[in-house]
Coordinates of C-alpha atoms in Angstrom, one line a residue:
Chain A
X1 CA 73.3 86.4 60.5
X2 CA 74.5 83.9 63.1
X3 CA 78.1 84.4 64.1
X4 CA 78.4 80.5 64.2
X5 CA 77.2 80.2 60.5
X6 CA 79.9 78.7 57.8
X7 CA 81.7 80.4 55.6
X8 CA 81.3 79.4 51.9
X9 CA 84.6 79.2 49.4
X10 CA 84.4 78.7 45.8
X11 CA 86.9 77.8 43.1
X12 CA 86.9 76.6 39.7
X13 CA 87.9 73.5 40.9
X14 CA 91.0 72.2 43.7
X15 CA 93.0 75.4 43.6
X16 CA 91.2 77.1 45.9
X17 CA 91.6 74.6 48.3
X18 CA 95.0 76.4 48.9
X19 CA 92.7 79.2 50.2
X20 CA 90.8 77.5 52.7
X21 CA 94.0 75.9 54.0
X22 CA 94.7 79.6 54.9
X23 CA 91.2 80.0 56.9
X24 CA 91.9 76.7 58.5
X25 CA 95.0 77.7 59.8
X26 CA 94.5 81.2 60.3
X27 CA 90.9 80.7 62.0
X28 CA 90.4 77.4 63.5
X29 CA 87.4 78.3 64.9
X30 CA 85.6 78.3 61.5
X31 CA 83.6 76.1 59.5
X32 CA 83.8 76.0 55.6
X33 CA 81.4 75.2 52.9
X34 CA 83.4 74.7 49.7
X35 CA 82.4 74.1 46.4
X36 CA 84.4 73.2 43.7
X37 CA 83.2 73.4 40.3
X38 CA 84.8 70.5 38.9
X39 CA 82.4 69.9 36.3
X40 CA 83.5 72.8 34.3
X41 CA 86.8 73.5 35.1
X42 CA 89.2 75.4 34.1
X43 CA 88.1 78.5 34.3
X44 CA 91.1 80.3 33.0
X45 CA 90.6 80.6 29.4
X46 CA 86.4 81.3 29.7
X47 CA 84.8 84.7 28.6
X48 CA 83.4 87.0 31.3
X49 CA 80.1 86.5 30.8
X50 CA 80.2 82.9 31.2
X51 CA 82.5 82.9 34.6
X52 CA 79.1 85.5 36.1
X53 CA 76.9 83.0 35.3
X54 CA 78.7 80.3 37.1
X55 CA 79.5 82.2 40.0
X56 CA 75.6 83.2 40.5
X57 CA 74.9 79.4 40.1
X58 CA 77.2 78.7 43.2
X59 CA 76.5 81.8 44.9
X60 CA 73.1 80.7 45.0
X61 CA 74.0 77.1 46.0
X62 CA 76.0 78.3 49.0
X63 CA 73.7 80.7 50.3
X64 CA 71.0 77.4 50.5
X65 CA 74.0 76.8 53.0
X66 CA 73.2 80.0 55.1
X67 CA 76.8 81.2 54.6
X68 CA 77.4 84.4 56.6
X69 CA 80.2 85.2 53.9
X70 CA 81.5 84.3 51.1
X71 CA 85.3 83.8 49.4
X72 CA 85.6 83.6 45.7
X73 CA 89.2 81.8 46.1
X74 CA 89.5 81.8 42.5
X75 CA 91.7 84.5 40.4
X76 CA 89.6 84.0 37.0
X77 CA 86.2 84.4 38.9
X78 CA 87.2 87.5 41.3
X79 CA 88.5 89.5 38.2
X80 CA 84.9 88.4 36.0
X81 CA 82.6 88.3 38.5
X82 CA 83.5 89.6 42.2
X83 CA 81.8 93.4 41.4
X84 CA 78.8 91.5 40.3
X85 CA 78.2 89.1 42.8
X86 CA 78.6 91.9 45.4
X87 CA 76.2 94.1 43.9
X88 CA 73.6 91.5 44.5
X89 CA 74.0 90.3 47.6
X90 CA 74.1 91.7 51.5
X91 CA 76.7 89.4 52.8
X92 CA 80.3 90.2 52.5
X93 CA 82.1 88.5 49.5
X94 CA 86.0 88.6 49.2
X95 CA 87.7 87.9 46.2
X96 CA 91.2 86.6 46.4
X97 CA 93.1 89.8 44.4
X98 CA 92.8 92.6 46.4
X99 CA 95.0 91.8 49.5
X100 CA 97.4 90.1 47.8
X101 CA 97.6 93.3 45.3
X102 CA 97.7 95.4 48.4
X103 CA 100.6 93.2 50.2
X104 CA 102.6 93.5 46.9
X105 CA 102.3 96.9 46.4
X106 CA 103.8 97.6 50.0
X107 CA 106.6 95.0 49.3
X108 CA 108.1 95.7 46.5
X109 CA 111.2 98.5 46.7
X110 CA 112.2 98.8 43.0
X111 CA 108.2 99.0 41.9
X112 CA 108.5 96.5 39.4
X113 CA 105.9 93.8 40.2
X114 CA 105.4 90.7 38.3
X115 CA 102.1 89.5 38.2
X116 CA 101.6 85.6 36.2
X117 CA 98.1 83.8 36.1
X118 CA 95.4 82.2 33.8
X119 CA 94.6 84.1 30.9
X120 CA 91.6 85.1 32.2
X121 CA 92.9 87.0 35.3
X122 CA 96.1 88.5 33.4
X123 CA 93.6 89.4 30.1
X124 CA 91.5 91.4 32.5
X125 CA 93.7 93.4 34.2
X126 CA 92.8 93.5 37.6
X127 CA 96.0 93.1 39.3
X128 CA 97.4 96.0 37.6
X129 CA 94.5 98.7 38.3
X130 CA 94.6 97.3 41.9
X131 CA 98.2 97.3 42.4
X132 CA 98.3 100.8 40.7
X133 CA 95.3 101.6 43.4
X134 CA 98.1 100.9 46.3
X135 CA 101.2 103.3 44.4
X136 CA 101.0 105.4 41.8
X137 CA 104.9 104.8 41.0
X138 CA 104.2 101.2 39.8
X139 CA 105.6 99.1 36.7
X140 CA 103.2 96.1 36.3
X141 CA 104.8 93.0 34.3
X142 CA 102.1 90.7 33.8
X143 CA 102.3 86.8 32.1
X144 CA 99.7 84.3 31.7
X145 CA 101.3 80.8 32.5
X146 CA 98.7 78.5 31.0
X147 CA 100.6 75.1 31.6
X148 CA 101.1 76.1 35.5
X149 CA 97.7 74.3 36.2
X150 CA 97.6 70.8 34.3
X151 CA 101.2 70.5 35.7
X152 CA 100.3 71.0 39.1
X153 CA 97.0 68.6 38.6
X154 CA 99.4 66.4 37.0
X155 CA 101.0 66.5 40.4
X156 CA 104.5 67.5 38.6
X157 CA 105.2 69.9 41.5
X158 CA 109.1 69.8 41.4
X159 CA 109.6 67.9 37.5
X160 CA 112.5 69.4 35.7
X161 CA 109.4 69.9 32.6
X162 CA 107.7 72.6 35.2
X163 CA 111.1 74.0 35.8
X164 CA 111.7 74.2 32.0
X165 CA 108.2 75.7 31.3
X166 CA 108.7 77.9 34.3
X167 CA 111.8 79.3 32.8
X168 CA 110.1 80.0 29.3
X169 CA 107.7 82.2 31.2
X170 CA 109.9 83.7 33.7
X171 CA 112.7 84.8 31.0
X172 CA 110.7 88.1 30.0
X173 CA 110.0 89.0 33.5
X174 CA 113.6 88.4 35.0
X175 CA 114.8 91.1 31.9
X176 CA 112.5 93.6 33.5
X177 CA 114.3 93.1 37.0
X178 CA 111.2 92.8 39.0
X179 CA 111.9 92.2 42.8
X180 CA 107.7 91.1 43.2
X181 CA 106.2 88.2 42.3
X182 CA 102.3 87.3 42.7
X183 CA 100.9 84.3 42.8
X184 CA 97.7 85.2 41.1
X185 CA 96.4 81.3 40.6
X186 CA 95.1 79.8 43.5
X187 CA 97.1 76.7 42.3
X188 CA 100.5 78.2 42.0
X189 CA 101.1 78.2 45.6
X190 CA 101.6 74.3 45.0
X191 CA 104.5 75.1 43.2
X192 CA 105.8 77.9 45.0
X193 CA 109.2 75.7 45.9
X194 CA 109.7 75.6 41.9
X195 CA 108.8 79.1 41.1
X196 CA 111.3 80.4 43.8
X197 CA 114.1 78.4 42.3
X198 CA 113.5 79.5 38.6
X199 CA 112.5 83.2 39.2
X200 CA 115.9 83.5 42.3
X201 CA 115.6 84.1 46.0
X202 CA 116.5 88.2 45.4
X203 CA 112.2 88.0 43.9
X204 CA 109.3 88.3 46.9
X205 CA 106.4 85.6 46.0
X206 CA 103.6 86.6 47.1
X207 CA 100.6 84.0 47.6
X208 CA 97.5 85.7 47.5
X209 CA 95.7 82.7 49.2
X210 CA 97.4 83.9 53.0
X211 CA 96.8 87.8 52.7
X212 CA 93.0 87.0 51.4
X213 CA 92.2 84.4 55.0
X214 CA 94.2 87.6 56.8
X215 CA 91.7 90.2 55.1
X216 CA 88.6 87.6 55.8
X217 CA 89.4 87.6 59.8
X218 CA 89.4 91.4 59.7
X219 CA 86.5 91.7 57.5
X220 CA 84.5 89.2 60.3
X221 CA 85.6 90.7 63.2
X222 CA 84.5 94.6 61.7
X223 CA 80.9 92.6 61.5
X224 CA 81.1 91.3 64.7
X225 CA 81.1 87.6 62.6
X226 CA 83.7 85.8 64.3
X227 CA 82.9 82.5 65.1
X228 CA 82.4 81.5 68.8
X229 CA 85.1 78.5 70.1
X230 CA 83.0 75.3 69.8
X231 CA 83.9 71.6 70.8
X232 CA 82.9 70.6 67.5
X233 CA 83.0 71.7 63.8
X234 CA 82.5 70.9 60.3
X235 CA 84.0 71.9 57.0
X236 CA 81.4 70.9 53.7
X237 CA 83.0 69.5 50.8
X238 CA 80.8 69.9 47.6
X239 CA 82.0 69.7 43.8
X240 CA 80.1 69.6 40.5
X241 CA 82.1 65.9 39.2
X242 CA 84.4 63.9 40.0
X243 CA 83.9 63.7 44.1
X244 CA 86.0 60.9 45.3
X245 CA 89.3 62.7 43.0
X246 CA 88.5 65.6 44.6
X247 CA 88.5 64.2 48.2
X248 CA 91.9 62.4 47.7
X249 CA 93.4 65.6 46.1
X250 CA 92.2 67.8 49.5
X251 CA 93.1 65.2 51.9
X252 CA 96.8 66.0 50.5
X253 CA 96.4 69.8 50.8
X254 CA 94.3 70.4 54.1
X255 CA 95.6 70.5 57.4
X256 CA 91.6 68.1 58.8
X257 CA 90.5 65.3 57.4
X258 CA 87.9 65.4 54.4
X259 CA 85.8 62.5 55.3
X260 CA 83.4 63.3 52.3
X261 CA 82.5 65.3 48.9
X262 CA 79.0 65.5 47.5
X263 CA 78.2 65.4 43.8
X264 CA 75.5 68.1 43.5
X265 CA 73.9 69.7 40.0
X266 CA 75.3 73.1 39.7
X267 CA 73.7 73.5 37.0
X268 CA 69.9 73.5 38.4
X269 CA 70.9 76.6 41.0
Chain B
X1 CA 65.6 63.0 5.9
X2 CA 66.4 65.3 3.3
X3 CA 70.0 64.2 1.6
X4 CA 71.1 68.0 1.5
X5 CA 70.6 68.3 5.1
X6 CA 73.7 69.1 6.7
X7 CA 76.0 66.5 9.3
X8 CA 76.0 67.3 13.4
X9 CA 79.6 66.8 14.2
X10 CA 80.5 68.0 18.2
X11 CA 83.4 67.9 20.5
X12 CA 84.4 69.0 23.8
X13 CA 86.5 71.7 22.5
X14 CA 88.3 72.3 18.8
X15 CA 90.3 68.7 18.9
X16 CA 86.9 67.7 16.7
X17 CA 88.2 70.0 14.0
X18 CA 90.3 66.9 13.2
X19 CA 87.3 65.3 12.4
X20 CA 85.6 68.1 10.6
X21 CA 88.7 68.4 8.6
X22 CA 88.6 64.4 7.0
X23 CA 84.5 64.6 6.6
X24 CA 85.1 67.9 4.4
X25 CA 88.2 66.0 2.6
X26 CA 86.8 63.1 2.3
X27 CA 83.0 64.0 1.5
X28 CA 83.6 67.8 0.0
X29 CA 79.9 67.8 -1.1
X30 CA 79.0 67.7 2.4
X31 CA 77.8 70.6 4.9
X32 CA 78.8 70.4 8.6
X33 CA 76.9 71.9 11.5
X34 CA 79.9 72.1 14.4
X35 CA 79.6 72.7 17.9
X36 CA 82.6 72.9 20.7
X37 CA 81.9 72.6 24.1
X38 CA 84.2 75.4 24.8
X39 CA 82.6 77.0 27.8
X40 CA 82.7 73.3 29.6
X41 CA 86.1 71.8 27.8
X42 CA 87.8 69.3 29.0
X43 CA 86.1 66.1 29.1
X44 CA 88.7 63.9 29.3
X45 CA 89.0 64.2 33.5
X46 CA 84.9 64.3 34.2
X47 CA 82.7 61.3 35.2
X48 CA 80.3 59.8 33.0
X49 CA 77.0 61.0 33.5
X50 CA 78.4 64.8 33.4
X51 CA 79.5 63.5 29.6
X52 CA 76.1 62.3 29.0
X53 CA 74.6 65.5 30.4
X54 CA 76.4 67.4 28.4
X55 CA 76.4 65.2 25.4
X56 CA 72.5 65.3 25.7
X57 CA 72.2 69.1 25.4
X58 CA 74.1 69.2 22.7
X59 CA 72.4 66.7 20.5
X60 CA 69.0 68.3 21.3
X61 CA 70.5 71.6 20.0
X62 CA 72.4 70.0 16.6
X63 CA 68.9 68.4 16.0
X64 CA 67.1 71.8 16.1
X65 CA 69.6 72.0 12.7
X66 CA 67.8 69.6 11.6
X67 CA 70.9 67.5 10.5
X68 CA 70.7 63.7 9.1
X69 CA 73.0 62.5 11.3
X70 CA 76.0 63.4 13.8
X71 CA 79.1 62.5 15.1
X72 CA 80.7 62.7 18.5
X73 CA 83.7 63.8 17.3
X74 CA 85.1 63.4 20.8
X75 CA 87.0 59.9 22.5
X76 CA 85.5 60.6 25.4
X77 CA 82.0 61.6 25.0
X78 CA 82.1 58.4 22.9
X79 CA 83.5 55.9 25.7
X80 CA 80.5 57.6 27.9
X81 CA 77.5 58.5 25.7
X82 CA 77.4 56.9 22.5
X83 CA 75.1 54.4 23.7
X84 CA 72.7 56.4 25.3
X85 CA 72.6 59.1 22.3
X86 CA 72.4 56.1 19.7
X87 CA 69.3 54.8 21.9
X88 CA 67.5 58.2 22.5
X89 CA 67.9 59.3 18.8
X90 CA 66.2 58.5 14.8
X91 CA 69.2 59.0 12.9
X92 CA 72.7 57.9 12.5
X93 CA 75.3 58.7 15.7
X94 CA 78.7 57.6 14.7
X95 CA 81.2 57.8 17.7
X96 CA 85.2 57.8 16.9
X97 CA 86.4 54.9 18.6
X98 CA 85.1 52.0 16.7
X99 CA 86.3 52.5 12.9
X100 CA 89.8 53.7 14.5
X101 CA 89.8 50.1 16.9
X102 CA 88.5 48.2 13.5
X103 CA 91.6 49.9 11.2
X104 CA 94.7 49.2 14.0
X105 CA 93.1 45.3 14.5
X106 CA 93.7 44.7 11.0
X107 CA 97.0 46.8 10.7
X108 CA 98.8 45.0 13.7
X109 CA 101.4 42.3 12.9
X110 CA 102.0 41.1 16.3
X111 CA 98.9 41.7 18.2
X112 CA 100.7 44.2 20.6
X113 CA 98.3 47.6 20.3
X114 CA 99.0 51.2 22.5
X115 CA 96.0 52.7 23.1
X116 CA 96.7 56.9 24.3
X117 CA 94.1 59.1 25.4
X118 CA 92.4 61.0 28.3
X119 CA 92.1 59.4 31.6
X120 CA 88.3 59.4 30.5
X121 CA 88.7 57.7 27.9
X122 CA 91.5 55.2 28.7
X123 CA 89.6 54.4 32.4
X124 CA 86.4 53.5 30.2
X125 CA 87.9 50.8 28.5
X126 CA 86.4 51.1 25.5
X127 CA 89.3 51.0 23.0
X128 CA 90.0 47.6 24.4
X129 CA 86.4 46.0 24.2
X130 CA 86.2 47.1 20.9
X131 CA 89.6 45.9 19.6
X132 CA 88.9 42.3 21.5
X133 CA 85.6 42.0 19.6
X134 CA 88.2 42.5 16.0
X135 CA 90.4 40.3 16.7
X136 CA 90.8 37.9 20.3
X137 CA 94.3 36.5 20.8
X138 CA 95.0 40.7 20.9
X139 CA 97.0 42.6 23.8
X140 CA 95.9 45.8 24.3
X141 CA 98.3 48.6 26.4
X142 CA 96.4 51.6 27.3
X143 CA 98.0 54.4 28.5
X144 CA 96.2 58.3 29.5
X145 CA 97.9 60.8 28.3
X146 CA 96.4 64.0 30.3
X147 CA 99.2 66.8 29.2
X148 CA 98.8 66.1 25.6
X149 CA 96.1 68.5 25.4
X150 CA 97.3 71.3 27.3
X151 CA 100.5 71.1 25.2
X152 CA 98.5 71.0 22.3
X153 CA 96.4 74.1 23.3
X154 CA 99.2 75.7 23.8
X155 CA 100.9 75.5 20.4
X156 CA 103.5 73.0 21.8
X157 CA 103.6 70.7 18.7
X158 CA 106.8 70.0 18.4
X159 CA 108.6 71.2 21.3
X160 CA 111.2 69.7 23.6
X161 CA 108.9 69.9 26.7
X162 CA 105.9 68.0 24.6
X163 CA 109.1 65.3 23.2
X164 CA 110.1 64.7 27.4
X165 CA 106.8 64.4 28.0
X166 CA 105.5 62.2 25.3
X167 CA 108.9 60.0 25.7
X168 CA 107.8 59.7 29.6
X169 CA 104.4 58.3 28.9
X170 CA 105.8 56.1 26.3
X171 CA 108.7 54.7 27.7
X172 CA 106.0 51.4 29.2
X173 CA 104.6 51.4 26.0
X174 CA 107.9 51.0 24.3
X175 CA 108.8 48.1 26.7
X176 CA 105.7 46.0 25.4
X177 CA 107.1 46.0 22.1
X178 CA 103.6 47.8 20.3
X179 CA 103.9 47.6 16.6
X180 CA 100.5 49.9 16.9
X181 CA 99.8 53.1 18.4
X182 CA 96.1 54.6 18.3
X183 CA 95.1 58.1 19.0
X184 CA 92.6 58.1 21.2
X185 CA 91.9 61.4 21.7
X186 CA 91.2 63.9 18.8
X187 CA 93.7 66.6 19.9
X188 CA 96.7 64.2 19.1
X189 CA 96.5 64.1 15.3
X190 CA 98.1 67.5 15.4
X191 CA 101.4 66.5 17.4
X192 CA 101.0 63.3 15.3
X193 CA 104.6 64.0 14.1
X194 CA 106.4 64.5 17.2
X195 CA 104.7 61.2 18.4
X196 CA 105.9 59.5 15.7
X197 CA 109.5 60.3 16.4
X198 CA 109.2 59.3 20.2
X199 CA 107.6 56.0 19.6
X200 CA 109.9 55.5 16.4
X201 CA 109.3 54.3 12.9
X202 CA 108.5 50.9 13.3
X203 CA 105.3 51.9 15.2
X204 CA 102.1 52.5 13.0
X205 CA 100.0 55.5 13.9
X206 CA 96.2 55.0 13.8
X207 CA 94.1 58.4 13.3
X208 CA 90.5 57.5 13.9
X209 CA 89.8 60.7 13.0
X210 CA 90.5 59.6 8.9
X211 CA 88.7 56.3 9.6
X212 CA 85.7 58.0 11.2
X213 CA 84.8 59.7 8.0
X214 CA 85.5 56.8 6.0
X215 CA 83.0 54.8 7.8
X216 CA 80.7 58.0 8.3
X217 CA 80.6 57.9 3.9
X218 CA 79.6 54.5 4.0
X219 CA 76.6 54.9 6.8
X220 CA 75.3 58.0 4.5
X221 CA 75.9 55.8 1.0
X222 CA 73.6 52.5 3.3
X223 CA 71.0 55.1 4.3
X224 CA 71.2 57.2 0.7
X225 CA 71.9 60.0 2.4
X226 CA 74.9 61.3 0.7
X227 CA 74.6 64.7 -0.6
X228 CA 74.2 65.8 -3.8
X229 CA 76.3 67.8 -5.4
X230 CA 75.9 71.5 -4.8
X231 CA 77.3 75.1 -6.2
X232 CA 77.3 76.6 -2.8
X233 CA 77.4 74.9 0.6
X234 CA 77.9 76.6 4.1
X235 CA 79.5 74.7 7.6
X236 CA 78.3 75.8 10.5
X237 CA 80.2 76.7 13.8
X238 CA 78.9 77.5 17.3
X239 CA 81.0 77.0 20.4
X240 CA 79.6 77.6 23.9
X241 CA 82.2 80.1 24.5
X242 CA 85.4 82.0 23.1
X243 CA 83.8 81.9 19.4
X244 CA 86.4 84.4 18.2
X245 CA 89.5 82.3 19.4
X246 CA 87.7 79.4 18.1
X247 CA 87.4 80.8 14.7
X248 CA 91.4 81.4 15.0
X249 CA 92.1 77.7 16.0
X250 CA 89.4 76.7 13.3
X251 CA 91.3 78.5 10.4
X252 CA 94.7 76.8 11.6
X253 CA 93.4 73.3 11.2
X254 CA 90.4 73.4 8.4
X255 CA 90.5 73.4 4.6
X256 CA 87.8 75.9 4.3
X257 CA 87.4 79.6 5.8
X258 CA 85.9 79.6 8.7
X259 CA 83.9 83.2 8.3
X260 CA 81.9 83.1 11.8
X261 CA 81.7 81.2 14.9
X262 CA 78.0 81.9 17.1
X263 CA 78.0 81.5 20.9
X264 CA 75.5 79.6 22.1
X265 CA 74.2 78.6 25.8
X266 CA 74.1 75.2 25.9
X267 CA 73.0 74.7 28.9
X268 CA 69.7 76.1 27.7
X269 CA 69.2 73.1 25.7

């Protein structure tokens, strides 16, 4: 595998977006083939079986891409589908849980950890058996936060409404005096400024999107994968519907400039 | 066509349980074959040929049912694929946007109608066309409506957060001085009280979900396809995912118990 190969990233849709920012920043010698699987977004409240069955369609259309590895920057599709897709292939695929499970586990001091997400990702408990993985001394307060995402596509990033609904979810978790607070939605991170406010500054977010590019660069450098300096790169933009929405929505996020998205049939990989 | 064959009704998700619900009111000699496109909901935000994609698949698998005639039970799918079904298809394909635009062009007083809905829907136009072609000196205010549905989903019916936002999309609507409000989408019939409050009494709500099966009776009486009545008679529900939350939803909103709910893959079809 070519060290100067890209390296794909998939979400259900924009939110992982917020993970290749990470890459971007973190390893600006990279290029990045994301696909976003607008067409069937969200993926939050979707049964397991159907979440492996998307992810082997995209799997399969990044690979047509020669990816030398591949991120699953998406909570729902990393707790459904990461063991899978790693069974069946022989390049290294991150999900986005694992290192920020790890980075909470070592931050908190009281062991309570909040965990909030879709209710896919909170339903399967994977943040729990990882975090318990890291400290066996750990008390797990976990809260799916449904509205999080059409409020953040709705671009309501700072509306008193988020901080209301944000409040709703929060109350249970501030009665359990947690002093940890992950992220576990690749879109939350949007509203980190919000969620800070409601849940108080004496709470520790942590944003799953930063400690997963972190883990990525160690993971290519153990592979000798690391991409070379080069004068010039690329970063691939590819989504199931809706390209030119999805274009506007990343040139607000990313630190380059997306000059184009492609409309491809997921559905036929 | 045999008369005792059973209806195709099909939606994005359960907001076509609206629909379901006045056809087995309405016509309670009638069976109902339902599908919700759970795996791939929402429409509302998706481009048009994904709708007709979709739309296709589905139609090919109500028709293996061997129903007389169907109805997209869905605002958007209808703005997108009614067309295109209605020229690709032997039976009857009622959409939900016409008898709803016939029913508020008669009801206003003074020509000012409020058309909500999805962004799909609204950016389609298609509640305007068809209200011009009713009545021409009409004015038309459209307005999308995306966190409806989400609230809806969520059990927010009549919440504050679901009053602030409904009173924030209706604020430019109120300034027009509507006398006519239409539900364009067929999740909104369930918070059809808390919009009523917002946009005040002097407003009239059109549910084209009622008017569809109204006109759907008269289509079946023209093509004497009514069915006769029957001792026992069984509906039908597949969803492309989540059948068992489905069935929960489904026995919130329907007159009849809803004993089962099949997955299917759709995208088979």
């Amino acid at each position: 595998m070519a060290n100067n190969a890209p390296i794909g990233v998939f979400d259900s849709g924009v939110g992982g977006l917020t993970v290749a920012r990470e890459i971007m920043n973190q390893m600006p010698n990279e290029e990045i083939v994301y696909f976003g699987d607008t067409a069937r977004v969200p993926y939050g409240n979707k049964s397991k079986d159907t979440i492996i069955g998307f992810s082997r369609q995209i799997v399969k259309f990044l690979r047509t891409k020669e990816v030398k590895a591949i991120v699953i920057a998406c909570n729902t599709a990393t707790a459904f589908a990461l063991e899978t897709i790693k069974a069946e292939n022989d390049i290294p695929i991150i999900g986005v849980v694992k290192s920020g499970a790890k980075v909470a586990a070592k931050a908190t001091k009281n062991g309570k950890i909040g965990v909030i997400g879709t209710e896919g990702t909170i339903n399967s408990g994977i943040y729990t058996s990882y975090l318990k993985q890291w400290k066996d001394n750990i008390q797990v307060f976990p809260k799916a936060c449904p509205l999080f995402v059409p409020l953040v596509e709705e671009g309501l990033l700072y509306d008193p409404v988020t901080i209301e609904i944000a409040e709703r979810y929060f109350s249970e978790l501030k009665g359990h005096g947690i002093d940890t607070l992950v992220l576990g939605c690749t879109h939350y991170p949007l509203i980190r400024h919000t969620l800070q406010k409601v849940i108080g500054d004496d709470v520790q977010l942590i944003n799953p999107a930063y400690e997963t590019a972190r883990y990525l660069r160690r993971v290519l450098m153990e592979h000798d994968l690391l991409h070379e300096p080069a004068k010039t790169k690329e970063h691939l933009f590819f989504v199931s519907d809706g390209a030119e929405k999805f274009k506007g929505f990343a040139n607000t996020i990313l630190p380059c400039k997306v000059q184009e998205t492609k409309d491809i049939n997921i559905e036929q990989y």
